[in-house]
PDB file of N, CA, C and O in Angstrom:
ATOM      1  N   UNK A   1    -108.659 120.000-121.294  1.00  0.00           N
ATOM      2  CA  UNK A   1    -107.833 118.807-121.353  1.00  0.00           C
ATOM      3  C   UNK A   1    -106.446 119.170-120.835  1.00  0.00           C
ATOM      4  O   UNK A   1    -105.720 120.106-121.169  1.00  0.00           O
ATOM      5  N   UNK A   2    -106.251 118.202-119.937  1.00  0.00           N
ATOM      6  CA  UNK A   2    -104.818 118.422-118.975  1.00  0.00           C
ATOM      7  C   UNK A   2    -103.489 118.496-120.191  1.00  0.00           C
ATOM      8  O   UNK A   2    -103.832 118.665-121.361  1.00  0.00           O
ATOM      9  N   UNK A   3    -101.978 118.364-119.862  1.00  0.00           N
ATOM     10  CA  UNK A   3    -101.270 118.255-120.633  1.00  0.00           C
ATOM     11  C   UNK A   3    -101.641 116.361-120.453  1.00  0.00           C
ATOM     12  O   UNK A   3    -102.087 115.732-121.413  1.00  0.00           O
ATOM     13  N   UNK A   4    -101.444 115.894-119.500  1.00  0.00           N
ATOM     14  CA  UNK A   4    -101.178 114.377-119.310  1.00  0.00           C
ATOM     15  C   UNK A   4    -102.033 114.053-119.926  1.00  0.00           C
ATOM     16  O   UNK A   4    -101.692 113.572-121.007  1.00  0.00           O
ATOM     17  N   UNK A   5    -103.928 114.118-119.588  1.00  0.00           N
ATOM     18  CA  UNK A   5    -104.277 113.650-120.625  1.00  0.00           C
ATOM     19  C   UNK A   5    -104.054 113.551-122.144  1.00  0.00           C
ATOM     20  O   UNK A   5    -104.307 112.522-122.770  1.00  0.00           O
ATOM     21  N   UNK A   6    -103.393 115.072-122.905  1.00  0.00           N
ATOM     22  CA  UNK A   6    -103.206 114.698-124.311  1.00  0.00           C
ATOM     23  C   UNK A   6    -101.806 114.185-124.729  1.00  0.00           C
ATOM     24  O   UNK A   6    -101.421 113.919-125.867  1.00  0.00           O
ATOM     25  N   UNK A   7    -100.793 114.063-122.981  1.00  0.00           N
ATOM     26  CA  UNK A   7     -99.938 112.813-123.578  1.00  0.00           C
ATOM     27  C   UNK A   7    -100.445 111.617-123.844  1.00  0.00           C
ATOM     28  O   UNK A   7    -100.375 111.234-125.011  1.00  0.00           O
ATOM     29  N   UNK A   8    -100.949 110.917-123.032  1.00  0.00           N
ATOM     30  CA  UNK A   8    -102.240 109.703-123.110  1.00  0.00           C
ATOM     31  C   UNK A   8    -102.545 109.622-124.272  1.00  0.00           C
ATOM     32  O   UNK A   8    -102.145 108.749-125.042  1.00  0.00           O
ATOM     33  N   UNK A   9    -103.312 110.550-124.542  1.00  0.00           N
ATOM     34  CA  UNK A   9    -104.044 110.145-125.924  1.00  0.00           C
ATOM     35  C   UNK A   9    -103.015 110.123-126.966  1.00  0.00           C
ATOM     36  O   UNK A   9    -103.097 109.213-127.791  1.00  0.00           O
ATOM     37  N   UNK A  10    -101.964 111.052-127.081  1.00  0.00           N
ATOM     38  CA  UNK A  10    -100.928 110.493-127.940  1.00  0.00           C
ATOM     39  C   UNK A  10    -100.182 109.127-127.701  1.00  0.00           C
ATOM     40  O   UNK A  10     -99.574 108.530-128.589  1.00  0.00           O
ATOM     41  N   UNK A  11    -100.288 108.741-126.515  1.00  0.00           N
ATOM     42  CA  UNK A  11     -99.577 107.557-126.861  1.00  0.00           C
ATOM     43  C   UNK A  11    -100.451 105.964-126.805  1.00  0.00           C
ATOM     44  O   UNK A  11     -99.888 104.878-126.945  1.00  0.00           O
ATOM     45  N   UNK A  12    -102.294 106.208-126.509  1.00  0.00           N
ATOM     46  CA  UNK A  12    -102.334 105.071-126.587  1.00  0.00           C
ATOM     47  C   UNK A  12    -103.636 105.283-128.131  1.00  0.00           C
ATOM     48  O   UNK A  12    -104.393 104.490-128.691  1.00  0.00           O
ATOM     49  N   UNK A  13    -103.324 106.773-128.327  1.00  0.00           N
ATOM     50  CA  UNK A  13    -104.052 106.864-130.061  1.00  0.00           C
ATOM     51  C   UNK A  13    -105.374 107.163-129.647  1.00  0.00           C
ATOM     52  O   UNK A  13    -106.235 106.998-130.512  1.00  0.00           O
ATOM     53  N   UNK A  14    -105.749 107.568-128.519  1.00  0.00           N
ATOM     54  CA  UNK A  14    -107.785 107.726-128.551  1.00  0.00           C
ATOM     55  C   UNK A  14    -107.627 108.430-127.025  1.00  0.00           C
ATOM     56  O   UNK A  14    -106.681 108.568-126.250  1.00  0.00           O
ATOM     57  N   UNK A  15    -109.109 108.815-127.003  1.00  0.00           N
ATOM     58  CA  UNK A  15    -109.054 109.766-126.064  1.00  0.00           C
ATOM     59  C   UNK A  15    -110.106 108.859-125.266  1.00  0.00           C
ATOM     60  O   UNK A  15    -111.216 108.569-125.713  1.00  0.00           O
ATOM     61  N   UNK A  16    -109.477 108.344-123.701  1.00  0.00           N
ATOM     62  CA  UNK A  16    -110.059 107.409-123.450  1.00  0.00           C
ATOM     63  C   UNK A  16    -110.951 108.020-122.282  1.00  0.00           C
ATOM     64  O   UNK A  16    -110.257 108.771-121.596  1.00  0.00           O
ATOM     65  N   UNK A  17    -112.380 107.931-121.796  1.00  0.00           N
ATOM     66  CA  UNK A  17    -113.074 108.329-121.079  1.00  0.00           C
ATOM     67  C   UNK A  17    -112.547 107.982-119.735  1.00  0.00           C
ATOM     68  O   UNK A  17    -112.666 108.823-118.844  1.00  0.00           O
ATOM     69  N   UNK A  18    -111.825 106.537-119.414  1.00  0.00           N
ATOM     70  CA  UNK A  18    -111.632 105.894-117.989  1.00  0.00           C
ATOM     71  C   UNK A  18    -110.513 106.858-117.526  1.00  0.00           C
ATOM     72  O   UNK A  18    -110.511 107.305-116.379  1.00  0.00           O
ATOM     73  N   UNK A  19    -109.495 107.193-118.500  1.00  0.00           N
ATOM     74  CA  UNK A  19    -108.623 107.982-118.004  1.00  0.00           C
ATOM     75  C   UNK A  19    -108.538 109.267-117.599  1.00  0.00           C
ATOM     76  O   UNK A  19    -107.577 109.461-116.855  1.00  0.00           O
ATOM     77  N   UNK A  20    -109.255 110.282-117.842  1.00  0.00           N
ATOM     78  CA  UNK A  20    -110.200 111.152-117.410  1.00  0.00           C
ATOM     79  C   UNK A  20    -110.374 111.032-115.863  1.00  0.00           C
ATOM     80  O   UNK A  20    -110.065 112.006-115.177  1.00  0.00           O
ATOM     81  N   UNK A  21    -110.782 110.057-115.354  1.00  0.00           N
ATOM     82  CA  UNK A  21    -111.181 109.903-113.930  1.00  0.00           C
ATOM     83  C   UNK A  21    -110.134 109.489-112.689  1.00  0.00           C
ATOM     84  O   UNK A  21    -110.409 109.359-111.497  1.00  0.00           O
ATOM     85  N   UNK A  22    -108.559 109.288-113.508  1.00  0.00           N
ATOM     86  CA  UNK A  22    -107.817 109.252-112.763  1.00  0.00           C
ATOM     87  C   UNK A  22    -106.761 110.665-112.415  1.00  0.00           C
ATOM     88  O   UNK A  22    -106.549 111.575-113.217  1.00  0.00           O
ATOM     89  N   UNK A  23    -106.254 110.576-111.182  1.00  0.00           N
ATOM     90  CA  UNK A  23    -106.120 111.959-110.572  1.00  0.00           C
ATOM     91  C   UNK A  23    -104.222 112.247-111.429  1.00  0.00           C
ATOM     92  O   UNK A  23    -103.578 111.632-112.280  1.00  0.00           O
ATOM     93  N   UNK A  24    -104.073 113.003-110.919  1.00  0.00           N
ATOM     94  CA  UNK A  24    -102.857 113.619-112.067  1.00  0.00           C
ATOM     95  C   UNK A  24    -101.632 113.017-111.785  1.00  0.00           C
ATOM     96  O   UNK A  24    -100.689 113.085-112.574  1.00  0.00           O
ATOM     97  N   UNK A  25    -101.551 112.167-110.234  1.00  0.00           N
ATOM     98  CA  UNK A  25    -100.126 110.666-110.382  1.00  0.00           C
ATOM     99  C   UNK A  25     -99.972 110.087-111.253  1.00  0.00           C
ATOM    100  O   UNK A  25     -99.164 109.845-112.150  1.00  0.00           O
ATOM    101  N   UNK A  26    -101.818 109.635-110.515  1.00  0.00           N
ATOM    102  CA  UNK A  26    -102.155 108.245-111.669  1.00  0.00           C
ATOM    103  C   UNK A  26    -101.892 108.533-113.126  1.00  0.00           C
ATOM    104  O   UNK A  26    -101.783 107.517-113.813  1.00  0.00           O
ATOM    105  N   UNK A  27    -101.766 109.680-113.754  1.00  0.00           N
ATOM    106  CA  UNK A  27    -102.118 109.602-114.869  1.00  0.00           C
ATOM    107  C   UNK A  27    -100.287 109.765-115.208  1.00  0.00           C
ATOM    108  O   UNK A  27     -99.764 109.310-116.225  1.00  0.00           O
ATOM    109  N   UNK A  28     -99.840 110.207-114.555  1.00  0.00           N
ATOM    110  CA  UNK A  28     -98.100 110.628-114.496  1.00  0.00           C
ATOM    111  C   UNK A  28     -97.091 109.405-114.429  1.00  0.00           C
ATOM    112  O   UNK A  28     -95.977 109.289-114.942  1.00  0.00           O
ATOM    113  N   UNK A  29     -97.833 108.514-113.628  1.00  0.00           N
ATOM    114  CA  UNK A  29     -97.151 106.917-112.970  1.00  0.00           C
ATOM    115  C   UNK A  29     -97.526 106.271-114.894  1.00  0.00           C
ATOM    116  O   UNK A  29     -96.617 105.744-115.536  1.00  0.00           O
ATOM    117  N   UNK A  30     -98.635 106.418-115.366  1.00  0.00           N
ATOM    118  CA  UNK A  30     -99.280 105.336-116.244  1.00  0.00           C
ATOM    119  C   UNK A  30     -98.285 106.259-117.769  1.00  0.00           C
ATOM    120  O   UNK A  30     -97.787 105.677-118.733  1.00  0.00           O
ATOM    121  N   UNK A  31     -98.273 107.308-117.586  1.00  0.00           N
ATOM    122  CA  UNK A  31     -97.275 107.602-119.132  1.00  0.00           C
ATOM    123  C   UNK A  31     -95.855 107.026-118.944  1.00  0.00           C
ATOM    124  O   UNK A  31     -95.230 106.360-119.769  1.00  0.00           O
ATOM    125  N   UNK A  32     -95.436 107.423-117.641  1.00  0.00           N
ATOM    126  CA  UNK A  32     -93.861 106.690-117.124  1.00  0.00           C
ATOM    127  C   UNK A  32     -93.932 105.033-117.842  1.00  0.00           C
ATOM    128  O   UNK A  32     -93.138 104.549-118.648  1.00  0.00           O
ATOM    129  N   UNK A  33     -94.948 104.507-117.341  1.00  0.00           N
ATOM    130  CA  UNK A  33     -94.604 103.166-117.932  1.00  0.00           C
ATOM    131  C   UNK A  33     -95.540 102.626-118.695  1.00  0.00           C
ATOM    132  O   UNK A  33     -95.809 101.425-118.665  1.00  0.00           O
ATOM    133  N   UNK A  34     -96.099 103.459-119.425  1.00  0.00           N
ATOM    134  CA  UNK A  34     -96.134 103.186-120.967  1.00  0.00           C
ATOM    135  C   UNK A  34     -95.217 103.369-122.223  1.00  0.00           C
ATOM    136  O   UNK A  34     -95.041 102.844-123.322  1.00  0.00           O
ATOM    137  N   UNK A  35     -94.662 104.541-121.359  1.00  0.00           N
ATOM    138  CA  UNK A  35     -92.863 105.132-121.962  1.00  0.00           C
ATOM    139  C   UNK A  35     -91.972 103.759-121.867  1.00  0.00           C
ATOM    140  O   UNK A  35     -91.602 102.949-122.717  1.00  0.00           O
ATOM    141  N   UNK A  36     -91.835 103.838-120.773  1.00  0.00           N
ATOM    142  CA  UNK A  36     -90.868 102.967-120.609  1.00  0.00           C
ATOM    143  C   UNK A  36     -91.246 101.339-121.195  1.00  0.00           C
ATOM    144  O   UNK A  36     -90.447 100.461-121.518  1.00  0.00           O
ATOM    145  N   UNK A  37     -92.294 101.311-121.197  1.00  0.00           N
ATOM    146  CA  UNK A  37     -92.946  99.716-121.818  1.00  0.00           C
ATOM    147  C   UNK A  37     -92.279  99.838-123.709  1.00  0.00           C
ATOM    148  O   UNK A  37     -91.664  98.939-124.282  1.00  0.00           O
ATOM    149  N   UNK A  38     -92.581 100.942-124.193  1.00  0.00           N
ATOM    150  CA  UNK A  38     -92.478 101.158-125.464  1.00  0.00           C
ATOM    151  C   UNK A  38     -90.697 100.889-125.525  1.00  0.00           C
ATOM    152  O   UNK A  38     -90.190  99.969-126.168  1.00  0.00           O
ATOM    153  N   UNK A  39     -90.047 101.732-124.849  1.00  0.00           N
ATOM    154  CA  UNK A  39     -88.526 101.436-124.769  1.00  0.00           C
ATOM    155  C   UNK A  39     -88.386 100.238-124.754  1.00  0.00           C
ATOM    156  O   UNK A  39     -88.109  99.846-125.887  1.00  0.00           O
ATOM    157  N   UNK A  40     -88.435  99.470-124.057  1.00  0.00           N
ATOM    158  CA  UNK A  40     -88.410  98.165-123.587  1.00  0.00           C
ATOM    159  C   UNK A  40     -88.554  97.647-124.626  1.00  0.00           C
ATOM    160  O   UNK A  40     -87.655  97.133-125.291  1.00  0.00           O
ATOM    161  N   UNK A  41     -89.834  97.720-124.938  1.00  0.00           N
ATOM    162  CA  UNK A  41     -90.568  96.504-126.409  1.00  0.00           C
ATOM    163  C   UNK A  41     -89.678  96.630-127.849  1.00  0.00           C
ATOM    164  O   UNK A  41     -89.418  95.738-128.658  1.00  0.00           O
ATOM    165  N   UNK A  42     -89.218  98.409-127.877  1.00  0.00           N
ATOM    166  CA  UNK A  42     -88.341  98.201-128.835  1.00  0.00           C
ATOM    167  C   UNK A  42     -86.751  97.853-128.735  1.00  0.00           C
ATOM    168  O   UNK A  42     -86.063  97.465-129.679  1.00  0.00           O
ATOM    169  N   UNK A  43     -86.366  98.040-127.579  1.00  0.00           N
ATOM    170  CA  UNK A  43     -85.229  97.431-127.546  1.00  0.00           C
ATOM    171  C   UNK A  43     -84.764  95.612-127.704  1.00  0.00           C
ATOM    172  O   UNK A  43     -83.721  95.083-128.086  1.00  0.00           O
ATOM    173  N   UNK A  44     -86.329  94.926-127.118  1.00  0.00           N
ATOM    174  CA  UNK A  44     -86.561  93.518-127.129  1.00  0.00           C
ATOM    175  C   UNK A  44     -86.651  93.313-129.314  1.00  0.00           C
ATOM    176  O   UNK A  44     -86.207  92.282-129.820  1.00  0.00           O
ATOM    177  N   UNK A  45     -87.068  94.083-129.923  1.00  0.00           N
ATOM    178  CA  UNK A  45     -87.589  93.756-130.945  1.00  0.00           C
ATOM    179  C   UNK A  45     -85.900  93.634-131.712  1.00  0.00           C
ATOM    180  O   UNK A  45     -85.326  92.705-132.281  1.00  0.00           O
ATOM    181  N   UNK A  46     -85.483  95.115-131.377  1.00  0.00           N
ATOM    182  CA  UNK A  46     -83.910  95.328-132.391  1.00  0.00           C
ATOM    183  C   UNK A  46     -83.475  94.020-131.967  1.00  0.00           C
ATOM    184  O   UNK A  46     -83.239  93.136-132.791  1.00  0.00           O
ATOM    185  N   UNK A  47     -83.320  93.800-130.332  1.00  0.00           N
ATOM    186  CA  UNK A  47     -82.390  92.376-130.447  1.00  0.00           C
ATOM    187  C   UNK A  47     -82.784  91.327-131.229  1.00  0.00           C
ATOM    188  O   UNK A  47     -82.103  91.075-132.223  1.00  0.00           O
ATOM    189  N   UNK A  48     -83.874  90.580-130.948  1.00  0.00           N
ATOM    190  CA  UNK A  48     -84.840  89.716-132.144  1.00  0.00           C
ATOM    191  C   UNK A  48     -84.507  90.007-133.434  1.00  0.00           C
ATOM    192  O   UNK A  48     -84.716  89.058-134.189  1.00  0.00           O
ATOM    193  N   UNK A  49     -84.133  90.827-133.870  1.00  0.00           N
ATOM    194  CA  UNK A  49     -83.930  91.077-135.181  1.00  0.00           C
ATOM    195  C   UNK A  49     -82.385  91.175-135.555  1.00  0.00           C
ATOM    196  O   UNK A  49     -81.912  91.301-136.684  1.00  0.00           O
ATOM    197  N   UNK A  50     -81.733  91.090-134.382  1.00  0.00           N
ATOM    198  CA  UNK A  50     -80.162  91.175-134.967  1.00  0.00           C
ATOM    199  C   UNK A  50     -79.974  89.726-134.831  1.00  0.00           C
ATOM    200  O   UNK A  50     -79.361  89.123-135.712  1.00  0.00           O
ATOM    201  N   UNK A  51     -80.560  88.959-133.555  1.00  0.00           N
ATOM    202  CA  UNK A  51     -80.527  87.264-133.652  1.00  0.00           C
ATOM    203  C   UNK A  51     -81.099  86.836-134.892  1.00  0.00           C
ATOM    204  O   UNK A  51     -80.311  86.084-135.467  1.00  0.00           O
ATOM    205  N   UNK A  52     -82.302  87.042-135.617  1.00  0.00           N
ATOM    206  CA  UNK A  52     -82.735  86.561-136.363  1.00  0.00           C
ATOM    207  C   UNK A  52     -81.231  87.146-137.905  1.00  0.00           C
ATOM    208  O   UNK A  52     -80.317  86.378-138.205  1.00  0.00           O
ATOM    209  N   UNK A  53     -81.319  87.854-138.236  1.00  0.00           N
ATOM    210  CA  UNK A  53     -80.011  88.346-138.978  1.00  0.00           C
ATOM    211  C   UNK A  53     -78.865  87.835-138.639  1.00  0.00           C
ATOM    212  O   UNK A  53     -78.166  87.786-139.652  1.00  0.00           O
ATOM    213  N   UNK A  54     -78.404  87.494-137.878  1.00  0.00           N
ATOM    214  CA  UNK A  54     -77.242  86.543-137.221  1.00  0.00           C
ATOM    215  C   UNK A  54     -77.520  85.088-137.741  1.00  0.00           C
ATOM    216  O   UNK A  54     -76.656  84.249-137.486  1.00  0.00           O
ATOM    217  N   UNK A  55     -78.410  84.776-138.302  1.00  0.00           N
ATOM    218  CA  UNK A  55     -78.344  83.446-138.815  1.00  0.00           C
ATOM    219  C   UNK A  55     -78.118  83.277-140.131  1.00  0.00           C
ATOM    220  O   UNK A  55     -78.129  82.149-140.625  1.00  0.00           O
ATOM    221  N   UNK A  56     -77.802  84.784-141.117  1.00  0.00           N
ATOM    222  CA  UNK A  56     -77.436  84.932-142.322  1.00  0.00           C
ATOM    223  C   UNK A  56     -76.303  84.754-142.430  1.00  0.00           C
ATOM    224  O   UNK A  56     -75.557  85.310-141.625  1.00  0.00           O
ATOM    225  N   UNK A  57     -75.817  84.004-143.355  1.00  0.00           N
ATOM    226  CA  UNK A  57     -74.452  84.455-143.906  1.00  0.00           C
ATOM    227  C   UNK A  57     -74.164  86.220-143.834  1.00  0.00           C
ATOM    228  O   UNK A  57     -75.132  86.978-143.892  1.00  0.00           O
ATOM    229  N   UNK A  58     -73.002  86.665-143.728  1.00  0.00           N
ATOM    230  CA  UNK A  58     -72.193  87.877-143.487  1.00  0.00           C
ATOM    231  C   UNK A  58     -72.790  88.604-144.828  1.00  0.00           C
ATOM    232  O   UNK A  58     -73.104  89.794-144.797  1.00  0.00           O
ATOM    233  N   UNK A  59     -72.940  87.714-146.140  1.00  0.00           N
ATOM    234  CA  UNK A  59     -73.009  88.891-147.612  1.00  0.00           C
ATOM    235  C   UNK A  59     -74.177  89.036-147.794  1.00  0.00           C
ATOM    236  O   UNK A  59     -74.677  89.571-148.783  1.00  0.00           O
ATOM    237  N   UNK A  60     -74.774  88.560-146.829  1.00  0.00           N
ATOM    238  CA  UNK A  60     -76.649  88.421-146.774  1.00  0.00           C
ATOM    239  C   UNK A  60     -76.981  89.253-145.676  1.00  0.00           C
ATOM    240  O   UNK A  60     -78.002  89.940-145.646  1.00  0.00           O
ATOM    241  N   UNK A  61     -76.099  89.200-144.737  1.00  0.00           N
ATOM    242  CA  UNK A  61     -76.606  89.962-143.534  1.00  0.00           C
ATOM    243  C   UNK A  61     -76.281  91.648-143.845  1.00  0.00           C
ATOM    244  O   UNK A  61     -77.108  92.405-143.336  1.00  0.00           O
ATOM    245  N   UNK A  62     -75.633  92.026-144.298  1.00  0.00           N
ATOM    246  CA  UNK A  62     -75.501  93.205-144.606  1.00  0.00           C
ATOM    247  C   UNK A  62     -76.399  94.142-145.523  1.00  0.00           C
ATOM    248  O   UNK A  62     -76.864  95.236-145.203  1.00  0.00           O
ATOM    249  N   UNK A  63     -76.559  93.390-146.888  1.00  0.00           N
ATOM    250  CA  UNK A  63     -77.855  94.200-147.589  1.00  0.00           C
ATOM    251  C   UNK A  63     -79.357  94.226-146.923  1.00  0.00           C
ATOM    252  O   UNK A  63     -80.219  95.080-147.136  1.00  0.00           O
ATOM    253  N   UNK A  64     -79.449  93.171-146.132  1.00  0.00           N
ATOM    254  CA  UNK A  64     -80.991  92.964-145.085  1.00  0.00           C
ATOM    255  C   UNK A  64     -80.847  93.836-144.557  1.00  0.00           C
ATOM    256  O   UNK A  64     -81.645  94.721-144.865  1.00  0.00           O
ATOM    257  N   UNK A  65     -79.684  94.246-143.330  1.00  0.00           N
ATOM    258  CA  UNK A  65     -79.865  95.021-142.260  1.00  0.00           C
ATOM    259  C   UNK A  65     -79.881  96.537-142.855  1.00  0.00           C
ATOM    260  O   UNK A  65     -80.045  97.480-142.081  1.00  0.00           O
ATOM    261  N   UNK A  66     -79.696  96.756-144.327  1.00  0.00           N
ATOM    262  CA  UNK A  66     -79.670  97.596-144.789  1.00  0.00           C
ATOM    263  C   UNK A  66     -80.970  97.995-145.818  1.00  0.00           C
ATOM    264  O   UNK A  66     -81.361  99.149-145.996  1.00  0.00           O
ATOM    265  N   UNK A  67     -81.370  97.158-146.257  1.00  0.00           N
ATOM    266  CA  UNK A  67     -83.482  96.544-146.780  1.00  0.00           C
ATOM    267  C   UNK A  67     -84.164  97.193-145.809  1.00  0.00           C
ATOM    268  O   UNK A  67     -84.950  98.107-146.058  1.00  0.00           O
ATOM    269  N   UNK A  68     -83.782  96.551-144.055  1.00  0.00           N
ATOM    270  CA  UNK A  68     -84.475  96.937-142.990  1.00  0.00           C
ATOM    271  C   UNK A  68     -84.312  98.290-142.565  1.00  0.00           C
ATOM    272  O   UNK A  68     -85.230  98.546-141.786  1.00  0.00           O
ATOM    273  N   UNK A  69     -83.589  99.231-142.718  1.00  0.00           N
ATOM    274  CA  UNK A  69     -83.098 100.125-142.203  1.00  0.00           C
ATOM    275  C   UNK A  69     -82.757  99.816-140.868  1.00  0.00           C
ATOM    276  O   UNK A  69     -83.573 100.188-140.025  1.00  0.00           O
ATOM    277  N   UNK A  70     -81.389  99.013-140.332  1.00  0.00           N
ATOM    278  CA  UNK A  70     -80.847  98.377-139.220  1.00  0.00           C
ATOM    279  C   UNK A  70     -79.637  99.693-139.197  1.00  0.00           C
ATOM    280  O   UNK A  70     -78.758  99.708-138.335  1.00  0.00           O
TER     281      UNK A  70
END
């Protein structure tokens, strides 16, 4: 097992047979932006969650973002 493949499998949790059959770009191009998809998704989420907290009052918004670990 390559290194890329057992990045793969760490990041999509299983050791997938299809991926195996792709050559060592492909497999280099597909962690890049699964990386970068994950960045993304969590940076989209914190914002969502500071808008959604932004609709608290200030003495409410502070113990939440602190409940949440914000």
């Amino acid at each position: 097992m390559s290194a890329h493949d057992k990045t793969l499998s760490g990041l999509l949790g299983e050791d997938n047979t299809q991926i195996k059959a792709l050559d060592d770009s492909a497999k280099q191009r597909l962690i890049k932006d699964l990386e970068s998809a994950k960045v993304a998704h969590e940076k989209h989420l914190k914002q969502a969650m500071d808008n959604a907290l932004g609709q608290l009052p200030l003495l409410l918004r502070i113990p939440a973002k602190k409940l949440l670990g914000m």
